[in-house]
Amino acid sequence: MKLLSGEQIEQFKTFIDSHDFFYIAGHKEPDGDCISSCIALGMLVKSAGKPYQLLSAGPFKRNEISKYEKLFSSTMQFLSEEERNHTGLIISDCSEYARLGDIDGDVKNLDTLIIDHHKTASCPAGALCITDSSAPAACSLVQMLYEGVAGKLPKEAADILFFGLSTDTGFFRFLTTDSAEVFRAAARLVESGANPRLTYDLVTSGKPYTSRKLLGVMLDHAERYLDGKLIVTYEKMEDTQKWGQEGRDSDSLYQILLSVKDAEAVVFLRQETENSCTGGFRSKDDVDVSAIAAKFGGGGHKNAAGMSVEGKLSTLIPAIVKEFARIL
């Protein structure tokens, strides 16, 4: 992870100073990093004496973030045209307006700041962008911005940023030898009061019984391809109807399947409607799943990516396997 430059921190500070109100938004179907980085940005904006509104289209499917749903709204607070002229939009953990999902209100035509760490991140025209694909989480970038503007973090901010960092790094197990700066940053969060053991319990405990049953269904659906290098599994609409959406645990699914001998990549597909699917991709080492996800309109990191696409499981699975055959 690279340190932010003084120029980037000054650009961020100027953005905060030059606006009177802020919308702070993350991507639809938020995860811990998305939610945490938005909340911490709200804390920073508040410390500067500025009002804000947290926006999310949801849904808050993940058990570990459900308690934060009440802090967010999918409807933008009404502002007059004059007020909008002095309003900033901060988008964290994504860089595309479309990925914000169904927000009730006009997110366009606002002064916009993007904070993102995905490899496929792009910078919309006219926006100020602070992006770094070497950062393990959006929370890492927000922490550096917070420290650069306000100094040492208060415990409340340290807690939420450590939570977000932990979720996006698989509690640090996804990090590699170039991660010394990440651990130095994590140490500063602990010094400010973040509790690793309590955070681990928050991330891993309290899973609904139905999520364990659904995990078993997805393991049963798993099939190996390309000499065992690729494992694909899926969730049908009837699986969702039977076991629900509460507390899905895709992280455990990926962890189990990637531990299989010879497996280099895992794909999980969910039939959301009759004609649309979402998908998640995970991989080891040098397998770039973000490039595969991009083929289907998605994106993300080298070893973790996602997509939302029109289609059915029966046609998408062969198409995805075909793309993986080019790189495995």
mmCIF file of C-alpha atoms in Angstrom, residues 94-257:
data_model
loop_
_atom_site.group_PDB
_atom_site.id
_atom_site.type_symbol
_atom_site.label_atom_id
_atom_site.label_comp_id
_atom_site.label_asym_id
_atom_site.label_seq_id
_atom_site.Cartn_x
_atom_site.Cartn_y
_atom_site.Cartn_z
ATOM 1 C CA CYS A 94 -16.634 2.419 -5.965
ATOM 2 C CA SER A 95 -16.144 4.847 -8.833
ATOM 3 C CA GLU A 96 -19.229 4.425 -11.016
ATOM 4 C CA TYR A 97 -22.524 6.235 -10.449
ATOM 5 C CA ALA A 98 -24.360 3.170 -11.768
ATOM 6 C CA ARG A 99 -22.976 1.020 -8.942
ATOM 7 C CA LEU A 100 -24.667 3.232 -6.376
ATOM 8 C CA GLY A 101 -27.917 1.487 -7.274
ATOM 9 C CA ASP A 102 -31.404 2.883 -6.805
ATOM 10 C CA ILE A 103 -30.895 6.107 -4.864
ATOM 11 C CA ASP A 104 -34.020 8.280 -4.825
ATOM 12 C CA GLY A 105 -32.649 11.619 -5.960
ATOM 13 C CA ASP A 106 -30.201 13.125 -8.429
ATOM 14 C CA VAL A 107 -26.624 12.160 -7.580
ATOM 15 C CA LYS A 108 -25.351 13.660 -10.820
ATOM 16 C CA ASN A 109 -24.262 17.263 -11.348
ATOM 17 C CA LEU A 110 -22.744 17.571 -7.894
ATOM 18 C CA ASP A 111 -19.116 18.287 -7.099
ATOM 19 C CA THR A 112 -17.875 14.740 -6.643
ATOM 20 C CA LEU A 113 -14.977 13.098 -4.831
ATOM 21 C CA ILE A 114 -14.201 9.419 -5.482
ATOM 22 C CA ILE A 115 -12.306 7.271 -2.951
ATOM 23 C CA ASP A 116 -11.683 3.776 -4.309
ATOM 24 C CA HIS A 117 -9.176 0.934 -4.193
ATOM 25 C CA HIS A 118 -10.470 -1.401 -6.905
ATOM 26 C CA LYS A 119 -8.208 -2.302 -9.799
ATOM 27 C CA THR A 120 -10.993 -1.463 -12.263
ATOM 28 C CA ALA A 121 -11.667 1.962 -10.739
ATOM 29 C CA SER A 122 -12.130 4.800 -13.219
ATOM 30 C CA CYS A 123 -12.518 8.523 -12.664
ATOM 31 C CA PRO A 124 -15.774 10.110 -13.880
ATOM 32 C CA ALA A 125 -15.396 13.307 -15.866
ATOM 33 C CA GLY A 126 -15.085 16.333 -13.614
ATOM 34 C CA ALA A 127 -14.639 14.349 -10.402
ATOM 35 C CA LEU A 128 -11.732 14.525 -7.985
ATOM 36 C CA CYS A 129 -10.421 10.981 -7.568
ATOM 37 C CA ILE A 130 -8.252 9.500 -4.834
ATOM 38 C CA THR A 131 -7.734 5.905 -5.937
ATOM 39 C CA ASP A 132 -5.071 3.303 -5.245
ATOM 40 C CA SER A 133 -5.456 -0.339 -6.243
ATOM 41 C CA SER A 134 -2.546 -1.291 -3.972
ATOM 42 C CA ALA A 135 -4.623 -0.340 -0.916
ATOM 43 C CA PRO A 136 -6.356 -3.375 0.607
ATOM 44 C CA ALA A 137 -9.528 -1.468 1.473
ATOM 45 C CA ALA A 138 -11.240 1.864 0.991
ATOM 46 C CA CYS A 139 -10.951 2.167 4.768
ATOM 47 C CA SER A 140 -7.155 2.320 4.394
ATOM 48 C CA LEU A 141 -7.442 5.394 2.175
ATOM 49 C CA VAL A 142 -10.021 6.992 4.473
ATOM 50 C CA GLN A 143 -7.756 6.383 7.473
ATOM 51 C CA MET A 144 -4.878 8.200 5.781
ATOM 52 C CA LEU A 145 -7.165 11.082 4.819
ATOM 53 C CA TYR A 146 -8.575 11.275 8.346
ATOM 54 C CA GLU A 147 -5.107 11.286 9.911
ATOM 55 C CA GLY A 148 -3.853 13.815 7.371
ATOM 56 C CA VAL A 149 -6.683 16.247 8.075
ATOM 57 C CA ALA A 150 -7.544 15.704 11.754
ATOM 58 C CA GLY A 151 -4.576 13.848 13.252
ATOM 59 C CA LYS A 152 -4.969 10.865 15.595
ATOM 60 C CA LEU A 153 -8.279 9.104 15.208
ATOM 61 C CA PRO A 154 -10.834 8.993 18.018
ATOM 62 C CA LYS A 155 -11.740 5.509 19.264
ATOM 63 C CA GLU A 156 -15.115 5.487 17.477
ATOM 64 C CA ALA A 157 -13.452 6.130 14.108
ATOM 65 C CA ALA A 158 -10.665 3.627 14.828
ATOM 66 C CA ASP A 159 -13.235 0.940 15.665
ATOM 67 C CA ILE A 160 -15.206 1.319 12.448
ATOM 68 C CA LEU A 161 -12.126 1.594 10.221
ATOM 69 C CA PHE A 162 -10.529 -1.508 11.774
ATOM 70 C CA PHE A 163 -13.802 -3.354 11.185
ATOM 71 C CA GLY A 164 -13.858 -2.350 7.504
ATOM 72 C CA LEU A 165 -10.184 -3.188 7.002
ATOM 73 C CA SER A 166 -10.700 -6.591 8.634
ATOM 74 C CA THR A 167 -13.639 -7.534 6.435
ATOM 75 C CA ASP A 168 -11.915 -6.641 3.155
ATOM 76 C CA THR A 169 -8.661 -8.400 4.058
ATOM 77 C CA GLY A 170 -10.288 -11.561 5.432
ATOM 78 C CA PHE A 171 -8.905 -10.491 8.794
ATOM 79 C CA PHE A 172 -5.524 -9.909 7.143
ATOM 80 C CA ARG A 173 -5.175 -13.365 5.573
ATOM 81 C CA PHE A 174 -5.385 -11.946 2.020
ATOM 82 C CA LEU A 175 -2.336 -9.734 2.515
ATOM 83 C CA THR A 176 1.062 -10.488 1.030
ATOM 84 C CA THR A 177 4.685 -9.503 1.601
ATOM 85 C CA ASP A 178 4.118 -5.910 0.452
ATOM 86 C CA SER A 179 1.724 -5.224 3.340
ATOM 87 C CA ALA A 180 3.987 -3.768 6.017
ATOM 88 C CA GLU A 181 2.379 -0.338 5.663
ATOM 89 C CA VAL A 182 -1.075 -1.897 6.130
ATOM 90 C CA PHE A 183 -0.005 -3.431 9.447
ATOM 91 C CA ARG A 184 1.540 -0.139 10.560
ATOM 92 C CA ALA A 185 -1.783 1.569 9.834
ATOM 93 C CA ALA A 186 -3.688 -1.200 11.642
ATOM 94 C CA ALA A 187 -1.403 -0.753 14.647
ATOM 95 C CA ARG A 188 -2.339 2.932 14.806
ATOM 96 C CA LEU A 189 -6.013 1.946 14.861
ATOM 97 C CA VAL A 190 -5.353 -0.428 17.758
ATOM 98 C CA GLU A 191 -3.416 2.303 19.560
ATOM 99 C CA SER A 192 -6.521 4.477 19.189
ATOM 100 C CA GLY A 193 -8.700 1.822 20.819
ATOM 101 C CA ALA A 194 -9.726 -0.704 18.150
ATOM 102 C CA ASN A 195 -10.034 -4.220 19.626
ATOM 103 C CA PRO A 196 -8.968 -7.022 17.221
ATOM 104 C CA ARG A 197 -10.610 -9.835 19.199
ATOM 105 C CA LEU A 198 -13.974 -8.081 19.494
ATOM 106 C CA THR A 199 -13.813 -7.137 15.827
ATOM 107 C CA TYR A 200 -13.143 -10.757 14.828
ATOM 108 C CA ASP A 201 -16.129 -11.886 16.896
ATOM 109 C CA LEU A 202 -18.312 -9.241 15.254
ATOM 110 C CA VAL A 203 -17.283 -10.379 11.772
ATOM 111 C CA THR A 204 -17.508 -14.124 12.310
ATOM 112 C CA SER A 205 -20.203 -14.722 14.928
ATOM 113 C CA GLY A 206 -23.988 -14.580 15.003
ATOM 114 C CA LYS A 207 -24.600 -16.338 11.685
ATOM 115 C CA PRO A 208 -28.191 -17.521 11.205
ATOM 116 C CA TYR A 209 -28.768 -21.280 11.119
ATOM 117 C CA THR A 210 -30.288 -20.900 7.636
ATOM 118 C CA SER A 211 -26.992 -19.480 6.354
ATOM 119 C CA ARG A 212 -25.260 -22.716 7.374
ATOM 120 C CA LYS A 213 -27.899 -24.726 5.520
ATOM 121 C CA LEU A 214 -27.523 -22.541 2.429
ATOM 122 C CA LEU A 215 -23.744 -22.968 2.604
ATOM 123 C CA GLY A 216 -24.303 -26.718 2.446
ATOM 124 C CA VAL A 217 -26.515 -26.329 -0.628
ATOM 125 C CA MET A 218 -23.866 -24.280 -2.427
ATOM 126 C CA LEU A 219 -21.157 -26.802 -1.567
ATOM 127 C CA ASP A 220 -23.392 -29.505 -2.992
ATOM 128 C CA HIS A 221 -23.789 -27.475 -6.225
ATOM 129 C CA ALA A 222 -20.024 -26.991 -6.631
ATOM 130 C CA GLU A 223 -18.401 -28.450 -9.753
ATOM 131 C CA ARG A 224 -14.744 -28.534 -10.844
ATOM 132 C CA TYR A 225 -13.559 -27.426 -14.281
ATOM 133 C CA LEU A 226 -10.256 -27.097 -16.138
ATOM 134 C CA ASP A 227 -8.519 -29.982 -14.402
ATOM 135 C CA GLY A 228 -9.734 -28.813 -11.017
ATOM 136 C CA LYS A 229 -8.215 -25.325 -11.308
ATOM 137 C CA LEU A 230 -11.649 -23.686 -11.365
ATOM 138 C CA ILE A 231 -14.590 -24.418 -9.059
ATOM 139 C CA VAL A 232 -18.023 -22.978 -9.877
ATOM 140 C CA THR A 233 -21.062 -23.061 -7.627
ATOM 141 C CA TYR A 234 -24.432 -21.331 -7.700
ATOM 142 C CA GLU A 235 -27.609 -20.417 -5.863
ATOM 143 C CA LYS A 236 -30.935 -20.904 -7.615
ATOM 144 C CA MET A 237 -33.985 -18.749 -6.960
ATOM 145 C CA GLU A 238 -35.664 -21.639 -5.165
ATOM 146 C CA ASP A 239 -32.642 -21.913 -2.851
ATOM 147 C CA THR A 240 -33.054 -18.261 -1.939
ATOM 148 C CA GLN A 241 -36.782 -18.700 -1.413
ATOM 149 C CA LYS A 242 -36.231 -21.686 0.878
ATOM 150 C CA TRP A 243 -33.341 -20.421 2.953
ATOM 151 C CA GLY A 244 -33.711 -16.639 2.597
ATOM 152 C CA GLN A 245 -31.139 -13.891 2.194
ATOM 153 C CA GLU A 246 -30.338 -13.290 5.840
ATOM 154 C CA GLY A 247 -26.716 -13.487 6.874
ATOM 155 C CA ARG A 248 -25.224 -14.982 3.731
ATOM 156 C CA ASP A 249 -21.670 -16.176 4.316
ATOM 157 C CA SER A 250 -19.934 -16.163 0.954
ATOM 158 C CA ASP A 251 -16.577 -15.589 2.641
ATOM 159 C CA SER A 252 -16.720 -19.048 4.244
ATOM 160 C CA LEU A 253 -17.770 -20.542 0.911
ATOM 161 C CA TYR A 254 -14.792 -19.055 -0.920
ATOM 162 C CA GLN A 255 -12.417 -20.046 1.863
ATOM 163 C CA ILE A 256 -13.558 -23.681 1.815
ATOM 164 C CA LEU A 257 -13.479 -24.046 -1.966
#
